[in-house]
Short mmCIF file of C-alpha atoms in Angstrom, two decimals:
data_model
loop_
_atom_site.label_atom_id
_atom_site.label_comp_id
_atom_site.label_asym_id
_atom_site.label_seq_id
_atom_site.Cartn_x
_atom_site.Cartn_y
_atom_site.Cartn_z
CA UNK K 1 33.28 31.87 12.57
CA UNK K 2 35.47 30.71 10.34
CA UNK K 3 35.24 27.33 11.32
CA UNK K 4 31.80 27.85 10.46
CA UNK K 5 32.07 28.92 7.21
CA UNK K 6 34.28 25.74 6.66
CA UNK K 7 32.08 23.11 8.25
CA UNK K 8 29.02 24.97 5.86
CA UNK K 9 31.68 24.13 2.65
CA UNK K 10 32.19 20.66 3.65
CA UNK K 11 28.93 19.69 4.30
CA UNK K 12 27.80 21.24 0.73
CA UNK K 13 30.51 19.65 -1.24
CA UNK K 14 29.98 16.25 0.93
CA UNK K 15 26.27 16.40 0.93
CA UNK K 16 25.42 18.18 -2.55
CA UNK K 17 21.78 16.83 -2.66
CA UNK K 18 20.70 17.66 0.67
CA UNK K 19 22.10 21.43 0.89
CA UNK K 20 19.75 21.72 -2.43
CA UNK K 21 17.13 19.49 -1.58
CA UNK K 22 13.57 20.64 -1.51
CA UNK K 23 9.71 20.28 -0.94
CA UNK K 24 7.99 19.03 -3.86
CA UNK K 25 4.28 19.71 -3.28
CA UNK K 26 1.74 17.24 -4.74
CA UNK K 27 -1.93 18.33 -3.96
CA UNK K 28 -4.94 15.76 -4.59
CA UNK K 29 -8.06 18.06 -5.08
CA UNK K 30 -10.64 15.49 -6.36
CA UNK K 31 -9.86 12.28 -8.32
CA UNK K 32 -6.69 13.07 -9.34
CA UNK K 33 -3.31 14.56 -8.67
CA UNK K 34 -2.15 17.98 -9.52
CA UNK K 35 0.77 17.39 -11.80
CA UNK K 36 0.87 14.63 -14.36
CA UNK K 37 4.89 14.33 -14.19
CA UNK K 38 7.26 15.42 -12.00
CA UNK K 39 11.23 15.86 -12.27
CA UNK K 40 12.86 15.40 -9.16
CA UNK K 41 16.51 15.32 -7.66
CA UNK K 42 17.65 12.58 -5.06
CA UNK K 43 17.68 14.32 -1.85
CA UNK K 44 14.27 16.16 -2.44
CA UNK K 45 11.15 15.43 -0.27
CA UNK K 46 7.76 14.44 -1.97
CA UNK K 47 4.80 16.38 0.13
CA UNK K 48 1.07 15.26 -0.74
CA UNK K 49 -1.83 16.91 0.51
CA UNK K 50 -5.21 14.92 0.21
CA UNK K 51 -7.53 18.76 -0.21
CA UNK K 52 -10.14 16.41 -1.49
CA UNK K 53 -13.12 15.07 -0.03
CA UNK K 54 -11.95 11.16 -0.80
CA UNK K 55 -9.35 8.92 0.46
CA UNK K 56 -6.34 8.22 -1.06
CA UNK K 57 -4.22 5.59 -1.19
CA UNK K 58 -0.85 6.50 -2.81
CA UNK K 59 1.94 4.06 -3.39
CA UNK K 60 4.69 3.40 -5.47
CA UNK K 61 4.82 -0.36 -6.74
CA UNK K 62 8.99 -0.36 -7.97
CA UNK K 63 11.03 -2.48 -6.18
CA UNK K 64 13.68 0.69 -5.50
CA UNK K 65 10.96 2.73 -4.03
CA UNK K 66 8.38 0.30 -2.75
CA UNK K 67 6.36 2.77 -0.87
CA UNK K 68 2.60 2.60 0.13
CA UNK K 69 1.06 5.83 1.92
CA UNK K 70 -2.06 3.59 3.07
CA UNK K 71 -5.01 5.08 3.81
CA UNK K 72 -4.86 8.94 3.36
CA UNK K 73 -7.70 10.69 4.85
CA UNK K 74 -9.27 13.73 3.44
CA UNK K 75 -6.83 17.11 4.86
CA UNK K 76 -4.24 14.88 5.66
CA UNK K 77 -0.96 15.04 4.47
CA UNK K 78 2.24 12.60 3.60
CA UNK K 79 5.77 12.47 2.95
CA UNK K 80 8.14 10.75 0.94
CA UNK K 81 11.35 11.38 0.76
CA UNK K 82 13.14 10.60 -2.39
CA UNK K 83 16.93 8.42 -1.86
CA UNK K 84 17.18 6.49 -5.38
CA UNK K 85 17.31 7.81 -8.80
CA UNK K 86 14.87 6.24 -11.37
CA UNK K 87 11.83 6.34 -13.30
CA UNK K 88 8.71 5.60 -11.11
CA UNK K 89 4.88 5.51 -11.00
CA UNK K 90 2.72 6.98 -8.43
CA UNK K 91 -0.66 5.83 -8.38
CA UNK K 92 -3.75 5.60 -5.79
CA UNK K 93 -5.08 2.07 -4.60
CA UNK K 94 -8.50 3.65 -4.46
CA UNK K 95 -8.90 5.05 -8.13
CA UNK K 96 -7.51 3.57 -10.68
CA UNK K 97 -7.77 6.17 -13.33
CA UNK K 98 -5.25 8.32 -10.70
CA UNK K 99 -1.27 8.23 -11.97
CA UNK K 100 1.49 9.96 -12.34
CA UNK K 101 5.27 9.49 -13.36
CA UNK K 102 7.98 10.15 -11.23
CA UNK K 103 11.79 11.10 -12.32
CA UNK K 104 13.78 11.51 -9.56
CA UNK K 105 17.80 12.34 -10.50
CA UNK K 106 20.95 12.50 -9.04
CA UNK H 1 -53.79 20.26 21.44
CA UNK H 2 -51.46 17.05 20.78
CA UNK H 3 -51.52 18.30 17.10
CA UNK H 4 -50.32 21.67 18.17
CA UNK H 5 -47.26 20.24 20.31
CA UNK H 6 -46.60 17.76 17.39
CA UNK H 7 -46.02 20.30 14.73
CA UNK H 8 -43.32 22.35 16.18
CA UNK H 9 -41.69 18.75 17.22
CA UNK H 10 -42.32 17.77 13.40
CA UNK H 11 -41.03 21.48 12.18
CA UNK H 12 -37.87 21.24 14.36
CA UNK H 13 -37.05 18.01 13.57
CA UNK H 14 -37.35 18.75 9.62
CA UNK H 15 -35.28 22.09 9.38
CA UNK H 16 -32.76 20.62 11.79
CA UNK H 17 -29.06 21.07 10.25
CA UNK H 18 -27.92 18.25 12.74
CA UNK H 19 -26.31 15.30 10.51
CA UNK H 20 -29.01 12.77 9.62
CA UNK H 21 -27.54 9.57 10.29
CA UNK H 22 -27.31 6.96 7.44
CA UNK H 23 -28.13 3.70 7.84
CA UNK H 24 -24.65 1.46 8.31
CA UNK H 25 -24.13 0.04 4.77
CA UNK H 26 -24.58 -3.75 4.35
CA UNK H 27 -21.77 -6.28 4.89
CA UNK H 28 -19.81 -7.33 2.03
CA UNK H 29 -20.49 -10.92 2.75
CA UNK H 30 -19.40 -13.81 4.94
CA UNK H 31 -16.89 -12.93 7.71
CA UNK H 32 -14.21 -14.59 5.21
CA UNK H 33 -13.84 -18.76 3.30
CA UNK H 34 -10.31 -18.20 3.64
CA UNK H 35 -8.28 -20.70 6.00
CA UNK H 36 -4.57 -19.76 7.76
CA UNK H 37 -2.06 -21.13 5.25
CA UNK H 38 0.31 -22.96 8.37
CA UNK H 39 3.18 -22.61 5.90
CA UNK H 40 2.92 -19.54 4.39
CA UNK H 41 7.07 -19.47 5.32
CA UNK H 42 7.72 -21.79 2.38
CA UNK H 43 5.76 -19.87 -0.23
CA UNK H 44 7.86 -17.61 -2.56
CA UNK H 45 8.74 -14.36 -1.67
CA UNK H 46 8.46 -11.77 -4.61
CA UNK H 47 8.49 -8.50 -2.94
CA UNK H 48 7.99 -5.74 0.01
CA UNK H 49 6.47 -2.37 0.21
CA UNK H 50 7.10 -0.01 3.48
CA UNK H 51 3.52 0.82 4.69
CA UNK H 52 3.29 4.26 5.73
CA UNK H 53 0.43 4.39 7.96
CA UNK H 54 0.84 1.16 9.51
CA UNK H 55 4.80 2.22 10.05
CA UNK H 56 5.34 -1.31 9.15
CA UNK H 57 7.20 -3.22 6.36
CA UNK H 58 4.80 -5.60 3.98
CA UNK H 59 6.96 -8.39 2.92
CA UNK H 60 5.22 -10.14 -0.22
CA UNK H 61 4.61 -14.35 -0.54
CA UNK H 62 3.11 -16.44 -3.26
CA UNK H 63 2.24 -19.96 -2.89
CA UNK H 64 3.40 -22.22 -5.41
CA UNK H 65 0.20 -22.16 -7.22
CA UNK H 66 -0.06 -18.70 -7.35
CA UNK H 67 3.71 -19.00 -8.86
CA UNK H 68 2.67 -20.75 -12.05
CA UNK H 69 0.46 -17.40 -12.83
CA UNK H 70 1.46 -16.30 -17.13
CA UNK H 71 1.43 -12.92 -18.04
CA UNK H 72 -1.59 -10.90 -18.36
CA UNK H 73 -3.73 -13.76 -17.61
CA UNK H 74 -5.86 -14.29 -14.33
CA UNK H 75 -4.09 -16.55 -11.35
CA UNK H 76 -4.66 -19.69 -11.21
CA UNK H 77 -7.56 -21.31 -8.60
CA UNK H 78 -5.73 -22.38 -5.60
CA UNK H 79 -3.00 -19.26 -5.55
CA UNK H 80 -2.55 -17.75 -2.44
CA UNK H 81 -0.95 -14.44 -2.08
CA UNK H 82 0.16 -13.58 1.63
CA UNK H 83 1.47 -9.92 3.06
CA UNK H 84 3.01 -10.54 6.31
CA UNK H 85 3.49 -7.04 8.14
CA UNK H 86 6.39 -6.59 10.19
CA UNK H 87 6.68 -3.39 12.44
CA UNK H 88 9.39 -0.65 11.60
CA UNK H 89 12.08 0.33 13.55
CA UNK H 90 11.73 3.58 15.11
CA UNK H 91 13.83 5.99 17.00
CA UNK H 92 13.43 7.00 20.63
CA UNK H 93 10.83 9.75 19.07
CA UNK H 94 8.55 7.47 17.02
CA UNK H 95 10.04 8.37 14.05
CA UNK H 96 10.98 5.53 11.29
CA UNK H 97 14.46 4.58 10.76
CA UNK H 98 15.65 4.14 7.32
CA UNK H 99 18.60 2.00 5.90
CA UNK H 100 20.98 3.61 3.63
CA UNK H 101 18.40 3.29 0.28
CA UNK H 102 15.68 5.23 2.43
CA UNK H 103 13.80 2.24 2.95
CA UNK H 104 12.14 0.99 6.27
CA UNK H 105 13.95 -1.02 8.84
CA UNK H 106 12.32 -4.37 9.81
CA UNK H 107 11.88 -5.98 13.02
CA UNK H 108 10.86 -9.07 14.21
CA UNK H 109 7.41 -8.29 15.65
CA UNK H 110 4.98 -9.46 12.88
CA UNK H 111 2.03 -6.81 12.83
CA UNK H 112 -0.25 -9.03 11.26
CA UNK H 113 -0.72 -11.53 8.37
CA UNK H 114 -3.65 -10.58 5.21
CA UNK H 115 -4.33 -13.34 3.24
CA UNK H 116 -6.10 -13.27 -0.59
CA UNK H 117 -7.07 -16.29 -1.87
CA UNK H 118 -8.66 -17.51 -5.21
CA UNK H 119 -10.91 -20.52 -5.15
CA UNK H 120 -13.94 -21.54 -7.40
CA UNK H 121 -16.85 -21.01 -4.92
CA UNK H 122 -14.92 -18.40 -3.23
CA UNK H 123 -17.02 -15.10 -3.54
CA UNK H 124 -20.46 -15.91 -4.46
CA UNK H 125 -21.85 -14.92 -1.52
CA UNK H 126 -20.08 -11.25 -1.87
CA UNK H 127 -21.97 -8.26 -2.61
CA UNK H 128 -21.80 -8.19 -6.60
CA UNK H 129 -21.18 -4.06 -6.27
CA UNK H 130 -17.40 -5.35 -4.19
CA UNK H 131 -16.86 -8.99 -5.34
CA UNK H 132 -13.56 -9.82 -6.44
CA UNK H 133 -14.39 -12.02 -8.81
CA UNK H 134 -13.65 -15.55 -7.15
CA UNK H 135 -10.81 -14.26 -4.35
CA UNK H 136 -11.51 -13.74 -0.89
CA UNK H 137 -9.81 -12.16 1.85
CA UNK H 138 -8.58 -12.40 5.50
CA UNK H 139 -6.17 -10.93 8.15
CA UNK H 140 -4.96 -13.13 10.59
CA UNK H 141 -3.16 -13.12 14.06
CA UNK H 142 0.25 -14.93 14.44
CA UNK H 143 -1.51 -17.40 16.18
CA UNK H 144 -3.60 -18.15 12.98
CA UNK H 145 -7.04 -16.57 14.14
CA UNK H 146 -8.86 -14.25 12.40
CA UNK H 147 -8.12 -10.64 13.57
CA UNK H 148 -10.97 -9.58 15.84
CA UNK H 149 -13.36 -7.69 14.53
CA UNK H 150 -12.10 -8.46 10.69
CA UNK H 151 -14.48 -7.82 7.68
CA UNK H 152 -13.72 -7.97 4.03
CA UNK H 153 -15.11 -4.82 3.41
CA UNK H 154 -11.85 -2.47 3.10
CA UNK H 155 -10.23 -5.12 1.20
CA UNK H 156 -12.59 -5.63 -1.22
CA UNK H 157 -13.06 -1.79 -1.59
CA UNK H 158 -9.56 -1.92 -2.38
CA UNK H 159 -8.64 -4.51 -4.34
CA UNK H 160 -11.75 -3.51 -7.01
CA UNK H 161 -9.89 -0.72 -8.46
CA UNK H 162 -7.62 -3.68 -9.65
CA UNK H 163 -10.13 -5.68 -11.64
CA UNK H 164 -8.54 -5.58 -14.73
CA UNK H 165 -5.74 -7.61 -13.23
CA UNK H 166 -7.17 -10.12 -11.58
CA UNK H 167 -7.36 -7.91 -8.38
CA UNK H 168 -3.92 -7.86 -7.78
CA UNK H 169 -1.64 -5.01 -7.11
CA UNK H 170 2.18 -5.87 -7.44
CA UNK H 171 1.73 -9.63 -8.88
CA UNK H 172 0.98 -9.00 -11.96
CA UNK H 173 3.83 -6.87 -11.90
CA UNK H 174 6.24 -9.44 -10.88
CA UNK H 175 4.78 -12.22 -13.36
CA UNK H 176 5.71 -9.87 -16.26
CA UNK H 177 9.13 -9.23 -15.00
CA UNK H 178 9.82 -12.72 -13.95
CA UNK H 179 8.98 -14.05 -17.25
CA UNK H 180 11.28 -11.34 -19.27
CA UNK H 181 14.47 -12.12 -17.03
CA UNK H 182 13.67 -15.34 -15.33
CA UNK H 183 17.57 -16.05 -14.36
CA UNK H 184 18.21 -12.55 -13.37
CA UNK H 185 15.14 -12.19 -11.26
CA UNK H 186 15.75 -15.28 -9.56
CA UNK H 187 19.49 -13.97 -8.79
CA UNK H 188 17.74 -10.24 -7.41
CA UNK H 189 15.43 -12.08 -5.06
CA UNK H 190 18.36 -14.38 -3.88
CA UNK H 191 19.96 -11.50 -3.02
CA UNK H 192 16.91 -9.47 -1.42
CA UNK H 193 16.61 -11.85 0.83
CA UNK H 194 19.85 -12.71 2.03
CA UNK H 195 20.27 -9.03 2.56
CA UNK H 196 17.35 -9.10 4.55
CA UNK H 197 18.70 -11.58 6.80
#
């Protein structure tokens, strides 16, 4: 038990970001995205959820992120976990009117 | 009595919630004008993005053309932009690997190569609701062949939401920053892809 308790420490002290890291849920219910910014923490998980009737195509064009989701069908849903701290844009392929910033922290 | 075994056919048919199919929408265009640049491996590399549904890596080329592009201004006739795909490492689940910056891992097995090209010519023969102006489009097999089945279609679809820059995603993007720090942009792709190695 108590060995436990110790292993639970050191893992919290080594790993601060991922004992507190959590689900950041991004829905997409027509032409756009439900927040306009979003403050994150490095560690946390973006989750999007395409509850529209369009495809998506969500990416991230900086270099530190570099990410492109691809083709997101209607109901579907994506993840993207978040490892560098920065100031990013998230935008859609598919409609260009569709962005969003992105602070992620350490 | 052929009326009478017409109507209910007629009736049935009209209140019939079934789907009604729509006709298949017209091609974009030609199959594609654009021609398997042999040495894409020369061109310039200026970036990569880790393709989610694909579970590949996209590793970014410019010809040297396409290389002489100013900022905010259309590319150059004759650039050549090439995204060669390169499959991701996964785990004995299927699930990606990441390196220590959470980014994909790349192997050696090239997906597949896509191709955008900007000629004068190239385009006229596009659909004027999808053309891209004067680039056309193409993904190839390692061999060089057009990928079976290929249309320009989903590229074009695409690549229209960028018409206010040239139909370009990420170029654009690293014209601007190239000409604000030439030097140090230089040294940061030096070292992208030695780390790649």
């Amino acid at each position: 038990m108590r060995n436990r308790v110790l292993l639970s420490c050191f893992a919290a002290l080594a790993f601060p970001a991922l004992a507190s890291a959590a689900d950041i849920v991004i829905e997409m219910p027509g032409i756009n995205f439900t927040q306009k910014k979003i403050v994150a923490k490095v560690g946390d998980t973006l989750k999007f959820k395409n509850s529209s009737g369009y495809n998506h195509n969500v990416y991230v064009p900086e270099e530190e992120i570099g990410a492109n989701m691809g083709d997101m069908q209607p109901g579907s849903e994506w993840a993207l976990p978040l490892y560098k701290p920065g100031k990013y844009e998230l935008l859609c392929g598919y409609h260009k009117n569709m962005k969003m910033t992105l602070e992620v922290k350490k | 009595m052929k009326r009478l075994i017409l109507l209910p056919a007629l009736l049935l048919t009209a209140c019939s919630s079934a789907p009604v199919a729509t006709p298949p929408a017209a091609p974009a265009g030609p199959v594609t004008s654009v021609k398997y640049p042999a040495d894409w491996q020369n061109y310039a590399y200026y970036g990569q993005t880790d393709r989610y549904d694909f579970k590949t890596i996209r590793f970014l080329y410019a010809n040297p053309t396409a290389m002489t592009a100013k900022p905010g201004a259309p590319l150059p006739y004759g650039s050549v932009l090439v995204m060669v795909d390169r499959k991701a490492k996964l785990d004995e689940k299927g699930n990606i690997v990441r390196d220590k910056n959470g980014r994909f891992v790349p192997t050696d097995e090239i997906f597949r190569i896509s191709v955008q090209e900007k000629q004068q010519g190239f385009g006229a023969a596009i659909r004027e609701d999808l053309r891209n102006g004067d680039w056309e489009f193409a993904i190839f097999e390692t061999s060089g062949a057009v990928k079976k089945g290929f249309k320009q279609d989903a590229c074009l679809n695409c690549h229209f939401s960028r018409r206010d820059n040239d139909f370009v995603f990420l170029f654009d993007r690293f014209i601007a920053r190239k000409s604000k720090s030439k030097r140090a942009f230089v040294e940061q792709v030096r070292a992208a892809e030695l780390a790649r190695r």
